[in-house]
Tab-separated table of C-alpha atoms in Angstrom:
chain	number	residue	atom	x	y	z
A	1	UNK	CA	0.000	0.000	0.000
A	2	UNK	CA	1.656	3.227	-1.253
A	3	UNK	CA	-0.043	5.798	0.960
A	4	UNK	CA	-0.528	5.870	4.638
A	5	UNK	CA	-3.434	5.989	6.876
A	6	UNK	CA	-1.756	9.619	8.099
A	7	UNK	CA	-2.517	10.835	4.611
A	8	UNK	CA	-5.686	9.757	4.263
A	9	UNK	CA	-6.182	11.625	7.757
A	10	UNK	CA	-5.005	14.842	6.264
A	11	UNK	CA	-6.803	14.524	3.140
A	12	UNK	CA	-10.193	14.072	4.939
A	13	UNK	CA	-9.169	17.151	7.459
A	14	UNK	CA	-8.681	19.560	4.663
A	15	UNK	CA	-11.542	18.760	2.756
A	16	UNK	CA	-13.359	19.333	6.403
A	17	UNK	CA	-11.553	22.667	7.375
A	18	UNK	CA	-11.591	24.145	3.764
A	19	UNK	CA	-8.084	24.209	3.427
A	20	UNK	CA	-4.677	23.773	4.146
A	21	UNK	CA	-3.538	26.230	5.961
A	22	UNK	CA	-6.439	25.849	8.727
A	23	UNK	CA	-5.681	21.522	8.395
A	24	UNK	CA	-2.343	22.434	9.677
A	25	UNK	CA	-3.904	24.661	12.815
A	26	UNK	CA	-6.405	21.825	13.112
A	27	UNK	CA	-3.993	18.863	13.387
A	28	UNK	CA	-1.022	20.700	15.004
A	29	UNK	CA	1.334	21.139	11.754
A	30	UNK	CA	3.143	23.353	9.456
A	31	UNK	CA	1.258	24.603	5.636
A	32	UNK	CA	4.155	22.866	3.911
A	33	UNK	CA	3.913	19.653	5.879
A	34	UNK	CA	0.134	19.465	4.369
A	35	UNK	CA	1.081	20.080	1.167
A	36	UNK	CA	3.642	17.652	0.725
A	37	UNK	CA	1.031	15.005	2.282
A	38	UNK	CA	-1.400	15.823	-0.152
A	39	UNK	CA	0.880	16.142	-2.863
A	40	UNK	CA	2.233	12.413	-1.970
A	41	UNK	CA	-1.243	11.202	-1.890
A	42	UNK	CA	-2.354	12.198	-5.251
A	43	UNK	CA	1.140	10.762	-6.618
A	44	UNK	CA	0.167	7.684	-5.048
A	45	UNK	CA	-3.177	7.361	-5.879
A	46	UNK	CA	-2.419	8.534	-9.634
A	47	UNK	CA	-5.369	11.269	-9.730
A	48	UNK	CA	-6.084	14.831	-8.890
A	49	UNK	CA	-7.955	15.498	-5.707
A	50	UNK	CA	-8.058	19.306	-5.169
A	51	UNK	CA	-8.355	21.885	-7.990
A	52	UNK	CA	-5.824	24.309	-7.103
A	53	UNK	CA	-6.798	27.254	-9.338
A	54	UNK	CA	-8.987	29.034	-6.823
A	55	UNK	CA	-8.063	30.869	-3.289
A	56	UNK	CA	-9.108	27.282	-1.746
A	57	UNK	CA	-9.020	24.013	-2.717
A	58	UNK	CA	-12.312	22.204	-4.002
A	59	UNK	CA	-12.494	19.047	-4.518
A	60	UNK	CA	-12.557	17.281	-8.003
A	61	UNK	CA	-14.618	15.009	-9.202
A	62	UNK	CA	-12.010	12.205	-8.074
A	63	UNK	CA	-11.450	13.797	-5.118
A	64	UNK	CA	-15.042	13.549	-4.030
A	65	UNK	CA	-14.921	10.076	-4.749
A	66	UNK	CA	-12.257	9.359	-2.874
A	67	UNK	CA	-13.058	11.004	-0.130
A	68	UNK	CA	-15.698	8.045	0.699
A	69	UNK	CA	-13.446	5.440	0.175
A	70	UNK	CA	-10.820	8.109	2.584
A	71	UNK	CA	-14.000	8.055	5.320
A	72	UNK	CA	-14.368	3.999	4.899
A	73	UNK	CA	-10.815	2.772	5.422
A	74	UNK	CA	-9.964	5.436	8.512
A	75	UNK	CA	-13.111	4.086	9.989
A	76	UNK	CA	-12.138	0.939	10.040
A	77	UNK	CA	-8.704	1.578	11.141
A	78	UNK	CA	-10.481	2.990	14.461
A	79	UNK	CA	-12.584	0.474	14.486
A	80	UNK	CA	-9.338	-2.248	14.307
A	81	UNK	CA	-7.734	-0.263	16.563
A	82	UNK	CA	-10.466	-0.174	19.275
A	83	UNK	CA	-10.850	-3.942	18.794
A	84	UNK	CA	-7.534	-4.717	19.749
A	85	UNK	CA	-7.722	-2.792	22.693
A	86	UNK	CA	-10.691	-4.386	23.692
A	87	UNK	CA	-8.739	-7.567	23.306
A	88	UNK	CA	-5.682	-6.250	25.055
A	89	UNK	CA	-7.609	-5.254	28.041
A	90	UNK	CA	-8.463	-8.905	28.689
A	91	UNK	CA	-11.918	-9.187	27.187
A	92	UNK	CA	-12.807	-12.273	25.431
A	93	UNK	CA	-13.948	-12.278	21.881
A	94	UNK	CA	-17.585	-13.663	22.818
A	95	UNK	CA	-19.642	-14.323	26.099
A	96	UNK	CA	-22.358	-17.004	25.997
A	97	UNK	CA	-25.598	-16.373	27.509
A	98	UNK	CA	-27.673	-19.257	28.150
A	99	UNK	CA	-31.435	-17.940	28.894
A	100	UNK	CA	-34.702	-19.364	29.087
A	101	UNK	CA	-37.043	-16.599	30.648
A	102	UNK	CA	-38.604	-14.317	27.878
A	103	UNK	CA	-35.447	-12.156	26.004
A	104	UNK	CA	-37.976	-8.699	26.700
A	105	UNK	CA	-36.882	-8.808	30.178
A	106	UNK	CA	-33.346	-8.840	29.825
A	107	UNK	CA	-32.946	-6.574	26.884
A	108	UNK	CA	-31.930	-3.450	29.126
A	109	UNK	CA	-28.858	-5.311	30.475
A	110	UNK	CA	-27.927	-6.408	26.865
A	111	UNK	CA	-28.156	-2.665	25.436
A	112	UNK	CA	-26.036	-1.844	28.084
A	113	UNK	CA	-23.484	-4.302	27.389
A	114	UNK	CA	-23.031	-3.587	23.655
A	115	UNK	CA	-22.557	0.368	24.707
A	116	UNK	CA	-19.849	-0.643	27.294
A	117	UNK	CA	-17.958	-3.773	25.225
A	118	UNK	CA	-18.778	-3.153	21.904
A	119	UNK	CA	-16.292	-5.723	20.519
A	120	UNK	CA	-17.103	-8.396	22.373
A	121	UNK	CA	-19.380	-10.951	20.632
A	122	UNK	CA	-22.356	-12.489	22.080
A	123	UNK	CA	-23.944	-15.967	21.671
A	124	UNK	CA	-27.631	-16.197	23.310
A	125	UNK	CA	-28.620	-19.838	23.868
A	126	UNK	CA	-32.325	-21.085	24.334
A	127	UNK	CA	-31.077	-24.681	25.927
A	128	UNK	CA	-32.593	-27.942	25.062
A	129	UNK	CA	-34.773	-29.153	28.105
A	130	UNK	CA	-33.742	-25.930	29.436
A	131	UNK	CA	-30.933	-27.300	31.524
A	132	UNK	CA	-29.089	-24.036	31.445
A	133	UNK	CA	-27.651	-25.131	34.717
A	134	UNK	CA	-25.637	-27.669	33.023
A	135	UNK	CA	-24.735	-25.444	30.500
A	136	UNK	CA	-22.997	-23.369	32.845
A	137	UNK	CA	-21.501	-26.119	34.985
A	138	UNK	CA	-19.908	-27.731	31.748
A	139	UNK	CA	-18.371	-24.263	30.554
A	140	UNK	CA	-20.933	-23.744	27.544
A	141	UNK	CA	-21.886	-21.126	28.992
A	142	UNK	CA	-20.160	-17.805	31.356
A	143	UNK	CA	-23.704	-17.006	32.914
A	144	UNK	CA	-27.313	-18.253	32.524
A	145	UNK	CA	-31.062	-16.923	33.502
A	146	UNK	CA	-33.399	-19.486	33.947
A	147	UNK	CA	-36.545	-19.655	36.191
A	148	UNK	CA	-34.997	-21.250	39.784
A	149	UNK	CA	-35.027	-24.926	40.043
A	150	UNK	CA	-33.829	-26.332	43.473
A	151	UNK	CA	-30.460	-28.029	44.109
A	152	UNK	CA	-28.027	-26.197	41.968
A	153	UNK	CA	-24.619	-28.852	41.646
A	154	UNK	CA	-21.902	-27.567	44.285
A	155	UNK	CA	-20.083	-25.910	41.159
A	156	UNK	CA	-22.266	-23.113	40.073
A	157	UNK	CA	-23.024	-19.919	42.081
A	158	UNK	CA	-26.434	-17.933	41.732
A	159	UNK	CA	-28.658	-15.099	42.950
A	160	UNK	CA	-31.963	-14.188	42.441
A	161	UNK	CA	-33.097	-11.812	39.881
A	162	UNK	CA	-36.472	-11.350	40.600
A	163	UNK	CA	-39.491	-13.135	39.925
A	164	UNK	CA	-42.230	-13.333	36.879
A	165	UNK	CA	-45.573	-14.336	37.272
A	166	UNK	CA	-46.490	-17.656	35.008
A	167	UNK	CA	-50.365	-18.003	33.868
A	168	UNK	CA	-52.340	-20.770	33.170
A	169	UNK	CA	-54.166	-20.585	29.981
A	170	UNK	CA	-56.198	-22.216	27.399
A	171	UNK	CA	-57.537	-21.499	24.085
A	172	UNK	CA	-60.719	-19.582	24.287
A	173	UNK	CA	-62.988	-22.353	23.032
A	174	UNK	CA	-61.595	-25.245	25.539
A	175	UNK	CA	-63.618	-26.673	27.846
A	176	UNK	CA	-61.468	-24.825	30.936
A	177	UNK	CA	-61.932	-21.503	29.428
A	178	UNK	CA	-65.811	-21.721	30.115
A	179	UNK	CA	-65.508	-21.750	33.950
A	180	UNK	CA	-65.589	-18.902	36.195
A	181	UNK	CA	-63.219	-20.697	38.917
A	182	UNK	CA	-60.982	-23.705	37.745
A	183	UNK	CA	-60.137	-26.396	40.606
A	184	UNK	CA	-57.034	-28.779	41.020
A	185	UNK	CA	-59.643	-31.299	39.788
A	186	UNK	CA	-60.739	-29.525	36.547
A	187	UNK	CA	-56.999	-29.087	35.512
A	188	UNK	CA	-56.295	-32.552	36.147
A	189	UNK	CA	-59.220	-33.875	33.838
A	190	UNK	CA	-57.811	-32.222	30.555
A	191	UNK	CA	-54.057	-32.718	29.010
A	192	UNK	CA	-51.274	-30.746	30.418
A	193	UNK	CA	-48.934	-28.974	27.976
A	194	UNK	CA	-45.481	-28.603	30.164
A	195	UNK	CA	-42.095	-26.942	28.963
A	196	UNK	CA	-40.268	-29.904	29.592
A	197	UNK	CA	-37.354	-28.374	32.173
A	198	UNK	CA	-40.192	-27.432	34.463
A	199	UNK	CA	-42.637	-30.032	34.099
A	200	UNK	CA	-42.423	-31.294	37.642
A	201	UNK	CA	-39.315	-28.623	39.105
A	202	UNK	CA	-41.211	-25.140	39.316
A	203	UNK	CA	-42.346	-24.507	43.083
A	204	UNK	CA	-45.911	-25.926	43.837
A	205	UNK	CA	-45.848	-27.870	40.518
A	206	UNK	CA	-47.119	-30.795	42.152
A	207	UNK	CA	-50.466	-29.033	42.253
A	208	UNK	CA	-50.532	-29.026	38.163
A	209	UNK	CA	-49.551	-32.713	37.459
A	210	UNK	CA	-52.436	-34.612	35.421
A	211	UNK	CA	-52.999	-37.847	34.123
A	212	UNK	CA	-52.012	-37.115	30.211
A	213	UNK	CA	-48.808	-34.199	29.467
A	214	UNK	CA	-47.687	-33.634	26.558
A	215	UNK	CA	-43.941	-31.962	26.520
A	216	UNK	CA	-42.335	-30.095	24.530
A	217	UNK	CA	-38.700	-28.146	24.673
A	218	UNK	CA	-39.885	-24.521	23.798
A	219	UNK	CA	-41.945	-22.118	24.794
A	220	UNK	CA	-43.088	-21.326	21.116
A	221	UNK	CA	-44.048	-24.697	20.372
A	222	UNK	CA	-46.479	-24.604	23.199
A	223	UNK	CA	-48.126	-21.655	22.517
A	224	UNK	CA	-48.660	-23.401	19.118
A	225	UNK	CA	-50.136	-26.560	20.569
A	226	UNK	CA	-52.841	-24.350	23.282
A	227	UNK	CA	-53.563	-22.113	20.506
A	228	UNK	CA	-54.752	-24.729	18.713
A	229	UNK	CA	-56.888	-26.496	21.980
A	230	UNK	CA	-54.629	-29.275	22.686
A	231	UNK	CA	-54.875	-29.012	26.545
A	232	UNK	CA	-53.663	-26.090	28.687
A	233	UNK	CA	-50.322	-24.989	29.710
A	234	UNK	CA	-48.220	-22.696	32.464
A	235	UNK	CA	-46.316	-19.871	30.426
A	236	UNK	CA	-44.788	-16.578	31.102
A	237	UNK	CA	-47.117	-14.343	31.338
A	238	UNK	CA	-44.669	-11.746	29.914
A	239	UNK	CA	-44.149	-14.062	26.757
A	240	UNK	CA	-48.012	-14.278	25.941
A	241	UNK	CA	-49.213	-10.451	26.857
A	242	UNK	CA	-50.269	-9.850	23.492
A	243	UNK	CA	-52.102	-13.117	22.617
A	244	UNK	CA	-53.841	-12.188	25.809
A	245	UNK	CA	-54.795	-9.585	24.782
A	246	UNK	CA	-56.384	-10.207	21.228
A	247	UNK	CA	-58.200	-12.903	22.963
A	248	UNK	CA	-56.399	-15.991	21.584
A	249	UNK	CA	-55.797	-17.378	24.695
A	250	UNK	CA	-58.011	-17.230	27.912
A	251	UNK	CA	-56.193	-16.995	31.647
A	252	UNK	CA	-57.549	-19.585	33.806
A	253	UNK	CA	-58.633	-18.068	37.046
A	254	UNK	CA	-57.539	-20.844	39.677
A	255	UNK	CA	-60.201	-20.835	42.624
A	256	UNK	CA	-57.569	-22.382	45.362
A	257	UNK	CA	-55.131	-19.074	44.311
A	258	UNK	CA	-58.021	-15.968	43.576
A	259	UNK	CA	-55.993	-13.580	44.457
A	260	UNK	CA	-52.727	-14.566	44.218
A	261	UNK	CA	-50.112	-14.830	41.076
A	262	UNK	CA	-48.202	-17.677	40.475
A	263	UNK	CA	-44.693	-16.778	40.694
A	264	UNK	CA	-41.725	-18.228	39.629
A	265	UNK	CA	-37.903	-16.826	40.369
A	266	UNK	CA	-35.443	-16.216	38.079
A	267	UNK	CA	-31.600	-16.818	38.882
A	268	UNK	CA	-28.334	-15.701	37.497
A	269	UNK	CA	-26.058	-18.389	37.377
A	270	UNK	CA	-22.310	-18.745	36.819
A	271	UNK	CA	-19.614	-21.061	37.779
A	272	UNK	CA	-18.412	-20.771	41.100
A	273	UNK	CA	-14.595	-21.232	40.648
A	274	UNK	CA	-11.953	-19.661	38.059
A	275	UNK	CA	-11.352	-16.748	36.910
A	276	UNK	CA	-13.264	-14.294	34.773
A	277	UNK	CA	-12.828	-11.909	32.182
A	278	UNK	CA	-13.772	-8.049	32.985
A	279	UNK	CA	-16.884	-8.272	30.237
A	280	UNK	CA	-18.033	-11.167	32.062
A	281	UNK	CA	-17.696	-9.376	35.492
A	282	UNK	CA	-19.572	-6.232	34.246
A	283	UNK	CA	-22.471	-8.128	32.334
A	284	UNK	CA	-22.629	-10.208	35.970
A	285	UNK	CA	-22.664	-7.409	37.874
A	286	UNK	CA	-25.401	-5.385	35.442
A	287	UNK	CA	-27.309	-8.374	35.552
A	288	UNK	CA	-27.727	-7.932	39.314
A	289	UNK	CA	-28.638	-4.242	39.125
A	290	UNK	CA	-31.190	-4.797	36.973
A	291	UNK	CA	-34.115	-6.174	38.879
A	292	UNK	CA	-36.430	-8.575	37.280
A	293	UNK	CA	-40.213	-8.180	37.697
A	294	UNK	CA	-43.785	-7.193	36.535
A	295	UNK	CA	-46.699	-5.683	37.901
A	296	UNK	CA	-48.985	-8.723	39.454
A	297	UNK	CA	-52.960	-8.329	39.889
A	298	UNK	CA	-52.482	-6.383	42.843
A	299	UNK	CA	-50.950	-3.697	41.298
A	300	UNK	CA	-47.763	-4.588	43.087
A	301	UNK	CA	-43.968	-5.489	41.462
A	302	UNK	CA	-43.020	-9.018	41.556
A	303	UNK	CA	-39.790	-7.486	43.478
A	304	UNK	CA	-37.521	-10.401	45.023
């Protein structure tokens, strides 16, 4: 490459400050020393970039051309520079986040993190069987979110994030959807649909257990399956607002719990020994800032 990326840089500051001799103020030189910089460049490059005939220098036509191509490749020479620095300052390349709650309530911690480690790469994982526990534990994973399960392995660490509320619901036209007050007993005569991580692990589960389940793995695929009045289900409540809300599916209004939301935690999770990078330690430490929660049917937060 002929030219040099402190050319380029006084090619583009000229054609910003309107000419040479206030380039040179600008970036702390002498008239001559811009000259012979832009002089070199157009040698280099083989073209004219400034018309010369007037009291400034305008552009010409290759000039303006060039000038994009100038603004591309400086760009990205910041951009490599900040990179390495990133990398240089002991950041990894990429963080994996395993999560299984809905991605809306983590999204402010995630803006966050691209403002403050840009360069750092991010892989979000929606686990199979949502065992992001052993994700974490077998080093797929720096950190996880998941809805608490008890008897984390000795090797992982957690806190609690908060808590989300998780409604029972059916398709409008399903038997369930027709009564006022739904019992233990009425749950238990029509097919469960059950995420399969939680099927029998979510607090007071034991309540919801019926003679015919159907699993599945994700979330999605049991909207799907109440949607279309296969049985009823448990889901996030923050994951189904809006089919709520058009009326696709119908909350089931438990009579043993009137009052009361069904709550579930939600727990960060990270390996308990080693050593981590300073990304990892920020996104951890944002991640316990940022408090976890809706607004139940009391009008209260779901605070931890």
């Amino acid at each position: 490459m002929p030219f040099s990326m402190d050319q380029l840089q006084v090619f583009t500051v000229v054609v910003e400050t309107g000419s040479f001799s206030a380039a040179a103020r600008h970036l702390g030189k002498t008239q001559s020393t811009i000259s012979t910089a832009i002089a070199n460049l157009e040698i280099d490059l083989g073209v004219a970039l400034f018309d010369r005939t007037s009291r400034n220098p305008a552009l010409t036509h290759a000039g303006r051309t060039l000038l994009k191509e100038a603004h591309a490749v400086l760009e990205r020479c910041l951009s490599l520079e900040a990179h390495a620095a990133s990398l240089a300052d002991a950041n990894p390349a990429e963080l994996t986040l395993a999560i299984e709650i809905p991605y809306n309530t983590v999204m402010p911690v995630l803006v966050d993190f691209e403002r403050e480690f840009p360069y750092v790469d991010l892989t979000i994982r929606n686990p199979t069987y949502g065992d992001v526990s052993d994700l974490v534990k077998r080093g797929e994973a720096n950190l996880g979110v998941a809805f608490a399960q008890p008897g984390y392995p000795p090797e992982l660490a957690f806190i609690q994030l908060g808590k989300l509320i998780m409604a029972h619901v059916a398709h409008p036209a399903h038997p369930l959807a027709m009564l006022d007050a739904v019992t233990f007993a009425d749950l238990h005569a029509h097919r469960r649909l059950a995420f399969s991580a939680h099927a029998d692990k979510l607090p007071t589960t034991e309540y919801l257990r019926a003679t015919r389940t159907w699993q599945a793995e994700s979330y999605l695929a049991l909207m799907e399956m109440v949607g279309n009045g296969l049985g009823w289900a448990t889901l996030p409540r923050q994951l189904i607002r809006e089919a709520l809300a058009k009326g696709e599916l119908v909350e089931l209004q438990l009579a043993a719990y009137p009052h009361t939301d069904w709550l579930a935690g939600v727990d960060l999770l990270w390996r308990a020994a080693g050593q981590c990078s300073r990304a990892e330690r920020w996104l951890r430490q944002r991640f316990q800032q940022h408090m976890i929660f809706e607004v139940g049917s009391s009008g209260q937060k779901t605070v931890r």
